[in-house]
Structures are given as structure tokens and as C-alpha cells.
Coordinates of C-alpha atoms in Angstrom, one line a residue:
X1 CA 169.9 207.8 170.5
X2 CA 172.0 208.5 167.4
X3 CA 174.6 211.1 166.5
X4 CA 172.0 213.1 164.6
X5 CA 170.3 214.2 167.9
X6 CA 173.3 216.2 169.3
X7 CA 175.9 218.6 168.2
X8 CA 178.7 217.8 170.7
X9 CA 181.0 214.9 171.5
X10 CA 182.6 214.4 174.9
X11 CA 186.0 212.9 175.3
X12 CA 187.3 211.5 178.6
X13 CA 191.0 211.3 179.2
X14 CA 191.8 209.6 182.5
X15 CA 195.5 210.2 183.2
X16 CA 197.5 209.0 186.1
X17 CA 197.1 212.3 188.0
X18 CA 194.1 214.0 186.5
X19 CA 190.9 213.1 184.7
X20 CA 189.6 215.4 182.1
X21 CA 186.2 215.6 180.4
X22 CA 186.2 217.8 177.2
X23 CA 183.4 218.8 175.0
X24 CA 184.0 219.3 171.2
X25 CA 181.6 220.3 168.4
X26 CA 181.3 217.9 165.5
X27 CA 184.0 219.9 163.5
X28 CA 186.5 219.4 166.3
X29 CA 186.4 222.8 168.0
X30 CA 186.9 222.5 171.8
X31 CA 183.9 224.0 173.6
X32 CA 184.8 223.5 177.3
X33 CA 186.7 221.2 179.6
X34 CA 186.6 220.1 183.3
X35 CA 189.3 218.4 185.3
X36 CA 189.4 216.4 188.5
X37 CA 192.6 215.3 190.3
X38 CA 193.2 211.6 190.1
X39 CA 195.3 210.4 193.1
X40 CA 197.3 207.2 193.3
X41 CA 199.1 205.6 196.2
X42 CA 202.7 204.4 196.5
X43 CA 204.5 202.1 198.9
X44 CA 207.7 200.2 199.5
X45 CA 208.9 197.7 197.0
X46 CA 207.7 199.7 194.0
X47 CA 204.0 199.7 194.9
X48 CA 201.8 202.1 192.8
X49 CA 198.1 201.6 193.1
X50 CA 194.8 203.3 192.5
X51 CA 191.3 202.4 193.9
X52 CA 188.9 201.5 191.0
X53 CA 185.8 203.0 192.6
X54 CA 187.6 206.3 193.4
X55 CA 188.7 206.5 189.8
X56 CA 185.2 206.0 188.5
X57 CA 183.8 208.5 191.0
X58 CA 186.4 211.1 189.9
X59 CA 185.5 210.4 186.2
X60 CA 181.8 210.9 187.0
X61 CA 182.6 214.1 188.9
X62 CA 184.5 215.4 185.9
X63 CA 181.5 214.7 183.6
X64 CA 179.1 216.5 186.0
X65 CA 181.5 219.5 186.1
X66 CA 181.5 219.6 182.3
X67 CA 177.7 219.6 182.4
X68 CA 177.9 222.8 184.5
X69 CA 180.1 224.5 181.9
X70 CA 178.1 223.5 178.8
X71 CA 174.5 224.5 178.5
X72 CA 172.1 221.6 177.9
X73 CA 175.0 219.1 177.6
X74 CA 172.8 215.9 178.2
X75 CA 170.6 216.8 175.2
X76 CA 173.4 218.0 173.0
X77 CA 175.8 215.1 173.6
X78 CA 175.8 213.0 170.5
X79 CA 178.4 210.6 171.8
X80 CA 180.9 209.9 174.6
X81 CA 184.4 208.4 174.2
X82 CA 186.9 207.3 176.8
X83 CA 190.7 206.9 176.9
X84 CA 193.0 206.5 179.9
X85 CA 196.5 205.8 181.2
X86 CA 197.9 202.7 179.6
X87 CA 199.2 199.4 180.9
X88 CA 198.5 198.4 184.5
X89 CA 196.0 195.9 185.8
X90 CA 192.4 196.6 186.9
X91 CA 190.7 193.4 188.1
X92 CA 187.0 193.0 188.5
X93 CA 185.1 190.0 189.9
X94 CA 181.5 189.0 190.6
X95 CA 178.9 191.7 189.8
X96 CA 181.8 193.8 188.3
X97 CA 183.1 194.6 191.8
X98 CA 186.8 195.5 192.0
X99 CA 189.2 192.8 193.2
X100 CA 191.6 195.0 195.2
X101 CA 193.2 198.2 194.0
X102 CA 194.6 198.6 190.4
X103 CA 198.3 198.1 189.8
X104 CA 199.3 201.1 187.8
X105 CA 201.9 201.3 185.0
X106 CA 204.2 202.8 187.6
X107 CA 204.2 199.7 189.8
X108 CA 207.5 198.0 189.8
X109 CA 206.7 194.8 191.7
X110 CA 206.8 192.6 188.6
X111 CA 210.5 193.2 187.9
X112 CA 211.6 189.7 189.0
X113 CA 208.9 188.1 186.8
X114 CA 209.9 190.2 183.8
X115 CA 213.5 189.0 184.2
X116 CA 212.3 185.4 184.3
X117 CA 210.0 185.7 181.4
X118 CA 212.5 187.5 179.2
X119 CA 214.8 184.5 179.6
X120 CA 212.0 182.1 178.4
X121 CA 212.1 180.1 175.1
X122 CA 209.0 181.9 173.7
X123 CA 210.1 185.5 174.4
X124 CA 211.3 186.4 170.9
X125 CA 208.1 184.9 169.5
X126 CA 206.1 187.0 171.9
X127 CA 207.9 190.1 170.8
X128 CA 207.5 189.3 167.1
X129 CA 203.8 189.1 167.6
X130 CA 203.2 192.0 169.8
X131 CA 206.0 194.3 168.6
X132 CA 206.4 195.2 172.3
X133 CA 209.2 194.7 174.7
X134 CA 208.2 193.2 178.0
X135 CA 208.4 195.5 181.0
X136 CA 207.0 196.0 184.6
X137 CA 204.3 198.4 183.4
X138 CA 202.3 195.9 181.4
X139 CA 199.4 193.8 182.4
X140 CA 200.9 190.6 181.1
X141 CA 203.9 190.9 183.4
X142 CA 201.8 192.0 186.3
X143 CA 199.3 189.1 185.9
X144 CA 202.2 186.6 185.6
X145 CA 203.7 188.1 188.8
X146 CA 200.4 187.9 190.7
X147 CA 199.9 184.4 189.5
X148 CA 203.3 183.4 190.9
X149 CA 203.1 185.3 194.2
X150 CA 199.4 185.7 195.0
X151 CA 197.2 183.5 192.8
X152 CA 194.2 183.7 195.0
X153 CA 193.6 187.3 193.8
X154 CA 193.3 186.1 190.2
X155 CA 191.1 183.2 191.4
X156 CA 188.6 185.8 192.6
X157 CA 188.8 187.9 189.4
X158 CA 186.5 187.5 186.3
X159 CA 188.1 190.1 184.0
X160 CA 191.4 191.8 183.7
X161 CA 190.9 195.4 182.4
X162 CA 192.9 198.5 181.8
X163 CA 191.9 201.9 183.2
X164 CA 189.8 203.0 180.2
X165 CA 188.2 199.5 180.1
X166 CA 187.1 199.9 183.7
X167 CA 185.6 203.3 183.0
X168 CA 183.9 201.8 179.9
X169 CA 182.5 199.1 182.1
X170 CA 181.1 201.6 184.5
X171 CA 179.7 203.7 181.7
X172 CA 178.0 200.9 179.7
X173 CA 178.0 197.7 181.8
X174 CA 180.2 196.0 179.1
X175 CA 183.5 194.2 179.8
X176 CA 185.7 195.0 176.8
X177 CA 189.1 196.2 175.8
X178 CA 190.4 197.9 172.6
X179 CA 192.6 196.6 169.8
X180 CA 195.6 198.7 170.8
X181 CA 196.1 197.4 174.4
X182 CA 194.9 193.9 173.5
X183 CA 197.4 193.4 170.8
X184 CA 200.5 194.9 172.3
X185 CA 199.9 193.0 175.6
X186 CA 198.4 189.6 174.6
X187 CA 198.0 189.6 170.9
X188 CA 199.4 190.3 167.4
X189 CA 199.5 193.8 166.0
X190 CA 198.8 192.6 162.5
X191 CA 195.6 190.7 163.3
X192 CA 194.6 193.0 166.3
X193 CA 193.5 189.8 168.0
X194 CA 194.7 187.7 171.0
X195 CA 197.6 185.3 170.2
X196 CA 198.0 181.9 171.7
X197 CA 201.8 182.0 171.6
X198 CA 201.9 185.3 173.4
X199 CA 199.7 184.1 176.2
X200 CA 201.8 180.9 176.5
X201 CA 205.0 183.0 176.6
X202 CA 203.6 184.8 179.6
X203 CA 202.6 181.5 181.3
X204 CA 198.9 182.6 181.4
X205 CA 197.1 180.0 179.4
X206 CA 195.1 179.0 182.5
X207 CA 194.1 182.7 183.0
X208 CA 192.9 183.3 179.5
X209 CA 189.3 183.6 180.8
X210 CA 190.2 186.9 182.3
X211 CA 190.8 188.5 178.8
X212 CA 187.7 190.5 177.7
X213 CA 186.2 191.0 174.3
X214 CA 188.1 193.3 171.9
X215 CA 185.9 196.2 170.6
X216 CA 186.7 198.6 167.8
X217 CA 185.4 202.0 169.0
X218 CA 185.3 203.4 165.5
X219 CA 182.7 200.8 164.5
X220 CA 181.0 199.7 167.7
X221 CA 179.4 201.7 170.5
X222 CA 177.4 200.7 173.6
X223 CA 174.7 202.9 175.2
X224 CA 175.3 204.8 178.4
X225 CA 173.6 202.8 181.2
X226 CA 170.8 204.2 183.3
X227 CA 173.0 204.0 186.4
X228 CA 175.9 205.8 184.7
X229 CA 173.5 208.4 183.4
X230 CA 172.4 209.1 187.0
X231 CA 175.9 209.4 188.2
X232 CA 177.3 211.5 185.3
X233 CA 174.3 213.7 184.6
X234 CA 174.2 212.6 180.9
X235 CA 171.4 211.0 179.1
X236 CA 170.9 207.2 179.2
X237 CA 171.4 205.6 175.8
X238 CA 174.1 208.1 174.7
X239 CA 176.5 206.1 172.4
X240 CA 179.8 205.4 174.2
X241 CA 183.0 204.6 172.2
X242 CA 185.9 202.8 173.7
X243 CA 189.0 204.6 172.7
X244 CA 192.5 203.3 172.2
X245 CA 195.2 203.8 174.9
X246 CA 196.0 207.4 175.8
X247 CA 199.4 207.6 174.2
X248 CA 197.9 206.8 170.8
X249 CA 194.9 209.0 171.3
X250 CA 197.2 211.9 172.2
X251 CA 199.4 211.3 169.3
X252 CA 196.4 211.1 166.9
X253 CA 195.0 214.4 168.2
X254 CA 198.4 216.0 167.9
X255 CA 199.2 214.9 164.4
X256 CA 201.1 211.6 164.3
X257 CA 199.1 210.4 161.3
X258 CA 198.4 213.1 158.7
X259 CA 200.0 211.6 155.7
X260 CA 203.1 213.7 155.9
X261 CA 206.3 211.7 155.1
X262 CA 208.8 211.6 157.8
X263 CA 206.6 213.1 160.5
X264 CA 206.6 211.8 164.1
X265 CA 205.1 212.8 167.4
X266 CA 206.5 213.2 170.8
X267 CA 204.4 213.7 174.0
X268 CA 206.8 215.1 176.6
X269 CA 204.8 215.2 179.8
X270 CA 205.3 213.1 183.0
X271 CA 206.5 210.4 180.6
X272 CA 208.1 210.7 177.2
X273 CA 206.3 209.0 174.4
X274 CA 208.0 209.0 170.9
X275 CA 206.0 207.7 168.0
X276 CA 205.9 207.3 164.3
X277 CA 203.0 206.1 162.2
X278 CA 203.7 203.3 159.7
X279 CA 201.8 200.6 157.9
X280 CA 201.7 197.3 159.9
X281 CA 203.4 195.5 157.0
X282 CA 206.3 198.0 157.2
X283 CA 207.2 197.6 160.9
X284 CA 210.8 196.7 161.4
X285 CA 211.4 195.3 164.9
X286 CA 214.7 196.0 166.7
X287 CA 217.0 193.2 167.8
X288 CA 216.9 194.4 171.4
X289 CA 213.3 193.5 171.7
X290 CA 212.2 196.9 173.1
X291 CA 209.5 199.5 172.4
X292 CA 205.8 199.1 171.5
X293 CA 203.8 198.7 168.3
X294 CA 200.3 200.1 168.9
X295 CA 197.4 199.9 166.6
X296 CA 196.0 203.2 165.4
X297 CA 192.2 203.5 164.8
X298 CA 192.8 203.4 161.0
X299 CA 192.9 200.2 158.9
X300 CA 196.4 198.8 158.6
X301 CA 198.1 201.6 160.5
X302 CA 200.1 201.3 163.7
X303 CA 202.5 203.4 165.7
X304 CA 206.0 202.4 166.5
X305 CA 206.7 203.7 169.9
X306 CA 209.6 204.1 172.3
X307 CA 208.8 205.5 175.7
X308 CA 210.8 207.0 178.5
X309 CA 209.5 206.1 181.9
X310 CA 210.0 209.6 183.1
X311 CA 210.3 212.9 181.2
X312 CA 209.2 216.1 182.9
X313 CA 209.2 214.2 186.2
X314 CA 212.9 214.8 186.0
X315 CA 212.4 218.6 185.8
X316 CA 209.9 218.3 188.7
X317 CA 212.5 216.6 190.8
X318 CA 215.2 219.2 190.0
X319 CA 212.8 222.1 190.8
X320 CA 211.7 220.3 194.0
X321 CA 215.4 220.4 195.1
X322 CA 215.4 224.2 194.7
X323 CA 212.1 224.5 196.4
X324 CA 213.2 222.5 199.4
X325 CA 216.4 224.5 199.8
X326 CA 214.5 227.7 199.6
X327 CA 212.0 226.5 202.2
X328 CA 214.9 225.7 204.5
X329 CA 215.8 229.4 204.3
X330 CA 212.3 230.5 205.0
X331 CA 211.4 231.4 201.4
X332 CA 208.4 229.7 199.9
X333 CA 208.4 229.2 196.1
X334 CA 205.6 227.3 194.3
X335 CA 206.2 224.9 191.5
X336 CA 204.8 227.5 189.1
X337 CA 207.2 230.1 190.4
X338 CA 210.1 227.8 189.8
X339 CA 208.9 226.7 186.3
X340 CA 208.8 230.4 185.4
X341 CA 212.5 230.6 186.0
X342 CA 213.5 227.7 183.7
X343 CA 214.0 229.9 180.6
X344 CA 216.3 232.2 182.6
X345 CA 218.4 229.3 184.0
X346 CA 218.7 227.8 180.5
X347 CA 219.9 231.1 179.1
X348 CA 222.6 231.4 181.8
X349 CA 224.2 228.0 181.1
X350 CA 226.3 226.6 178.4
X351 CA 225.0 223.7 176.2
X352 CA 226.5 220.3 176.3
X353 CA 228.6 220.7 179.5
X354 CA 227.1 217.8 181.6
X355 CA 225.4 214.6 180.7
X356 CA 222.2 213.6 182.5
X357 CA 220.4 210.3 182.1
X358 CA 216.7 210.9 182.9
X359 CA 215.9 207.6 184.6
X360 CA 214.4 209.1 187.7
X361 CA 211.5 206.7 188.0
X362 CA 211.7 204.0 190.7
X363 CA 210.5 201.6 188.0
X364 CA 213.7 202.1 186.0
X365 CA 213.5 202.6 182.2
X366 CA 211.6 201.0 179.4
X367 CA 212.8 202.7 176.2
X368 CA 214.8 202.3 174.2
X369 CA 216.1 199.7 176.6
X370 CA 214.4 197.9 179.5
X371 CA 216.2 197.9 182.9
X372 CA 214.2 198.1 186.1
X373 CA 217.4 199.0 187.9
X374 CA 218.2 202.0 185.8
X375 CA 218.6 205.3 187.7
X376 CA 219.2 208.9 186.9
X377 CA 222.6 210.5 187.2
X378 CA 224.9 213.3 186.2
X379 CA 228.2 212.7 184.4
X380 CA 230.8 215.4 184.0
X381 CA 230.3 217.7 186.9
X382 CA 233.1 220.1 187.9
X383 CA 233.4 222.7 190.7
X384 CA 232.5 225.6 188.4
X385 CA 229.0 224.2 187.6
X386 CA 226.0 225.7 189.3
X387 CA 222.3 225.1 189.5
X388 CA 221.5 226.5 186.1
X389 CA 224.0 224.1 184.6
X390 CA 222.2 221.2 186.3
X391 CA 218.8 222.3 185.1
X392 CA 220.2 222.6 181.5
X393 CA 221.6 219.1 181.8
X394 CA 218.3 217.7 182.9
X395 CA 216.5 219.4 180.0
X396 CA 219.2 218.2 177.6
X397 CA 218.8 214.7 179.0
X398 CA 215.2 214.7 177.8
X399 CA 216.3 215.7 174.4
X400 CA 219.0 213.1 174.1
X401 CA 216.6 210.5 175.5
X402 CA 214.2 211.4 172.7
X403 CA 217.0 211.0 170.2
X404 CA 217.9 207.7 171.7
X405 CA 214.3 206.5 171.3
X406 CA 214.0 207.6 167.6
X407 CA 217.4 206.1 166.8
X408 CA 216.0 202.7 168.0
X409 CA 213.2 203.0 165.4
X410 CA 215.4 204.1 162.4
X411 CA 216.2 207.6 161.1
X412 CA 215.5 210.8 162.9
X413 CA 212.1 212.3 162.0
X414 CA 212.1 215.1 159.4
X415 CA 209.3 216.8 161.3
X416 CA 208.5 216.4 165.0
X417 CA 205.0 217.2 166.2
X418 CA 205.1 218.1 170.0
X419 CA 202.5 217.9 172.7
X420 CA 202.6 217.7 176.5
X421 CA 204.0 220.2 179.0
X422 CA 207.3 220.7 177.3
X423 CA 205.6 221.9 174.2
X424 CA 204.7 225.2 176.0
X425 CA 208.4 226.1 176.5
X426 CA 210.3 227.7 173.6
X427 CA 213.6 226.7 175.2
X428 CA 212.5 223.1 175.7
X429 CA 211.2 222.9 172.2
X430 CA 214.6 224.3 171.0
X431 CA 216.5 221.6 172.8
X432 CA 214.2 218.8 171.5
X433 CA 214.5 220.2 167.9
X434 CA 218.3 220.4 168.1
X435 CA 218.7 217.0 169.8
X436 CA 216.7 215.2 167.1
X437 CA 217.8 217.6 164.3
X438 CA 214.1 217.9 163.4
X439 CA 211.8 220.8 162.6
X440 CA 209.3 221.1 165.5
X441 CA 205.6 221.8 165.1
X442 CA 203.2 222.3 168.0
X443 CA 199.5 221.6 167.7
X444 CA 197.1 224.3 168.9
X445 CA 194.9 221.4 170.2
X446 CA 194.6 221.9 174.0
X447 CA 193.5 218.4 174.9
X448 CA 194.9 216.1 172.4
X449 CA 194.1 212.8 174.2
X450 CA 190.4 213.6 174.7
X451 CA 190.3 214.8 171.1
X452 CA 191.7 211.6 169.8
X453 CA 189.1 209.6 171.7
X454 CA 186.3 211.9 170.5
X455 CA 187.5 211.5 166.9
X456 CA 186.9 207.8 167.2
X457 CA 183.3 208.5 168.4
X458 CA 182.8 211.0 165.6
X459 CA 183.6 208.2 163.1
X460 CA 181.5 205.7 165.0
X461 CA 178.4 207.8 164.8
X462 CA 178.9 208.6 161.1
X463 CA 179.9 212.3 161.5
X464 CA 182.8 211.4 159.2
X465 CA 183.1 208.6 156.7
X466 CA 186.5 207.5 158.0
X467 CA 189.4 208.6 160.2
X468 CA 191.4 210.3 157.5
X469 CA 188.4 212.6 156.8
X470 CA 188.2 213.4 160.5
X471 CA 192.0 214.1 160.8
X472 CA 191.8 216.5 157.9
X473 CA 189.3 218.7 159.9
X474 CA 190.3 218.0 163.5
X475 CA 194.1 217.8 163.3
X476 CA 195.9 219.2 160.3
X477 CA 194.6 222.8 160.5
X478 CA 195.8 223.1 164.1
X479 CA 199.5 222.4 163.4
X480 CA 201.7 225.4 163.9
X481 CA 204.5 226.7 161.7
X482 CA 207.7 224.6 161.7
X483 CA 210.4 225.7 164.1
X484 CA 213.9 224.8 162.7
X485 CA 216.7 223.6 165.0
X486 CA 219.5 226.0 165.8
X487 CA 222.4 224.6 163.6
X488 CA 225.1 225.2 166.3
X489 CA 223.0 223.6 169.0
X490 CA 222.2 220.7 166.7
X491 CA 225.9 220.1 166.1
X492 CA 226.6 220.2 169.8
X493 CA 224.1 217.5 170.6
X494 CA 225.1 215.4 167.7
X495 CA 228.7 215.5 169.1
X496 CA 227.4 214.8 172.6
X497 CA 225.1 211.9 171.8
X498 CA 227.8 209.1 171.5
X499 CA 229.0 209.9 175.0
X500 CA 225.4 209.7 176.2
X501 CA 225.1 206.2 174.8
X502 CA 228.5 205.0 176.0
X503 CA 227.8 206.2 179.5
X504 CA 224.4 204.6 179.6
X505 CA 225.8 201.2 178.6
X506 CA 228.7 201.5 181.1
X507 CA 226.4 202.3 184.0
X508 CA 224.2 199.2 183.7
X509 CA 226.4 197.1 186.0
X510 CA 226.6 199.9 188.5
X511 CA 222.7 200.2 188.5
X512 CA 222.6 196.4 189.2
X513 CA 225.0 196.7 192.1
X514 CA 223.0 199.6 193.6
X515 CA 219.8 197.6 193.3
X516 CA 221.4 194.7 195.2
X517 CA 222.6 197.1 197.8
X518 CA 219.2 198.6 198.2
X519 CA 217.6 195.1 198.5
X520 CA 220.2 194.1 201.2
X521 CA 219.6 197.3 203.2
X522 CA 215.8 196.8 203.0
X523 CA 216.2 193.2 204.2
X524 CA 218.3 194.4 207.2
X525 CA 215.6 197.0 208.1
X526 CA 212.9 194.4 207.9
X527 CA 214.8 192.1 210.2
X528 CA 215.5 194.9 212.7
X529 CA 211.8 195.7 212.9

């Protein structure tokens, strides 16, 4: 089957909490979408896991649901592309069977191993090659931790995959990974290949057999297997493209790389991802050894990235507090009801009154610094402050965290393309624009991650001669008008930002003490039981 037999491309975006299947025509117009919840499990000690088979079943269910929304989808589908949540460890063994549940990027169990590896003699060399700071999210750290604490699991494994790689395996029968995750985890972003020094720095030379072939999804596709066709409802033989990691696909679909000088892209969803596209030869690595450098599906182009572990998860936490209190009084309010009140709460509060560091994740923070012990907190509360002031502080914390991330990569962007949940709120956009001092543009693209993956498939099947041509039709026309930052609000946040940084640095030893306290309390509880 070739791209000439169909007029649609299907993009799969398997996030941490939802899997989406989206149909696009060959010019990039979204035709229909289907979504299936994607559950994960948590446990004590930072455990965050997801069953591999369940994730595949949910993916197949999303594709079948899309088939119910698009007439004659199997015959019309020219190609299929897949992207998914990044980092984490998805192990398969004999006959491609899962070896236990996947460790997600949210899993914090590798924190002690990260501390050990970061003190190693090859750590700076590893960072210079990958461009990526080591943290608990990554497969390299997780494999090293498994190797140290439960090596029998790795003994049973035949391949270490990421989420999209696992789905690609189930779609095509091919064990492979893409240049983006391969190079920022185990390789060199300049060569887009595995690197011996990086693997040695992680202490994983004896596990190298687990690393799969690297496949460029803009050049190589594999046919949809007969088994996968039966499970998804699509036609066997349909070309399948392996996309890059979801954060790059989302940024590509939202406009991180359109040739505009000074443009950057932030995805402010559950996590905060802040990216700028540069030539690989122009990357300047920071002295702190943090962030990511992730290959774009365009020759010689990469994204420099800093990521907040938690973004709108902080807002969800604050709204849950309100919901819980209301429930205690017998008043039920849904999450959507509370979100609808955000704009009003922001309007009834004064900017810059309270500092909030948005480190609400139990895995700590990974950008622009790495600290598994980091935790969220308010600074500057007084008795006159009320709930709207706390909500504003949380939202402002996301803006200041974005500024913190871009400052670690150089100058503030001249123009910031926004995607994710925060992009839908005018007030949140205003805070992000003012915090970075950048004009904000929002893409009209509804499903940027699936679109980015589908763009790779469009190039692979020859619908476009190269990625730049595809971007010109799929991305640039969908960018909205620039929204300039409010000058007064911009000046407020510029004045507040130094205190944000000073407080962050000062709190690090407090976070460490709290982590020791939690560990001691947990040990006492274990002894008591």
C-alpha cells in the first residue's frame, strides 16, 4: 500500500492520561478525533506504572472509535503515525511479551541512582553528548536503578522501549525507537546515534543489547501487521511511521520551527515544556547540566528544552482544595465548574503579592534545575490574603517557572507560541506573556501532538518533499494574531522574578531536610507494621 491510495493520515498521541487518534487530510485539516482514557497506577515510594497490554488495548480502541467517526477509514488511510509520552521504561521479552508494567516518567524510584550517577566521572561527558540533564524520568536512570536493585527483571528483557516504541511494536512487529529519545537518553544529538561514552556513564555497557534500532519516521515506514489490522480495524499493510517524542511533536504542530527568528513554543498542560528550535551546531549547553536537547524531524535541527515537572497539575491541586472544602459543606462542584471561576478569581486579586514555586510533583523538579526533593510552596502570605490570591499566585508561579526555564536557555523569546490547556484561558495567556515579556500566539491546531506525528508520515509517503514544505501548509497558517504583554504586568513580574529565584535557591536545603524527615517517618511506619 502507498500514500497514493488514500486521502487521510491518522496520528496517534498516547499521553499519560489519554490516548487520542486523529484523522487529517493530506493538507493538514483535522477531520475527526477519538479519545480513550489512559490510566496509570501509583504507589508508595514514588511508584508510577502502566500496564503495557492495557495501553495497547486502549490505543486500538481509540483507532476503532476513529473508524466509527470517519467513513471508510481503512480504505482512505494513507498512513498511520504514532507519538506518545516521553521517558519511562517499557520492557519486552521473549515473543515481545511485556516484562512487568512500564515505569512512567512520573516514577521517582530512581532518585538515589540519579544522585550516584551525577557524581560520576563521566557525567559531564554524558551531558555534552546528549545535551540532557539526568533525572528520574529517563530510561537511562531507571534502567541503571533496576540493574542495581532488581537485575533479574532486566535479565528477562530483550528490548527497552518507550511508550510510542511499544505501540509501534504492536502496530508493526518491529522493535525500534526514534532519533529523539535515542539521542537524548543514550546517544549524541549531533549524530542522532547511540554513544559509547553515554552508555558507559550510565553503567549500562552490559545492557546495551536492550537498545533497539533507531528509525527515522520521515524516511522509513513499516506496514501495519495483520494482527494489528484485526485489532484496530485498519487495513493490513498501511504504512506506519514512528514519530518523535510527544513534546517535540506537539511543538512541531504548534509552530516551534517555522523559520521565524526568536520564536519559541511552550506547552502548558499537565507538565510545562518550554522549547526553542536551533541548529545542532548552535546549541549552547548550560553549566548546570540541565534541560534536554531533542532532535526535530528536520536535518540539523534540534529543540533546546527545559521542562517543569508539573504545570497545570498545580492548578488542579488548588482547585481540588476548593472542591474538597465545598464537598465538606454539602456542595458538589465539578472540576469544570471550578475552572470556569478561574478568570473571576484572577480578576479579584492583585498581581505579584505572593510567590509560589510550582513543584507539586512527588518526583520533584527537572527544569531548569534537577532536584527530586523539590516541593511546592507559598512565600509571602499575610492574613489579608484569600483564596483568589492563592489561585493567582499559583498561576503566576507557572509564568515565573516558564521565565526561569527560558532564562536557562538564553534570552527571552521574542514570540511565544502556546499550546496545551493554559492556551485556552486569556488570563493565563496574559500571565505567561507578561512573565516572559513575549508576544503570545496560539495555534488553532486542536491536536498538535497527533498533527506533528502525522506530518512525519506525510513526508515519509511523499505527500510533501520535506518537512519545511509540510510546515508551511500544516502549521504557519493556523497561528493566531500576536497578543502583546501588558506593560504594567510585565514590569511587575520582572521585578518579582529575582525574589522567585532567590527563594528557590534558599529552599533547597529545606527540601532536603523534609525528604529525610519523610523517609524517617516511612521507616518507622514500616517497622510498626
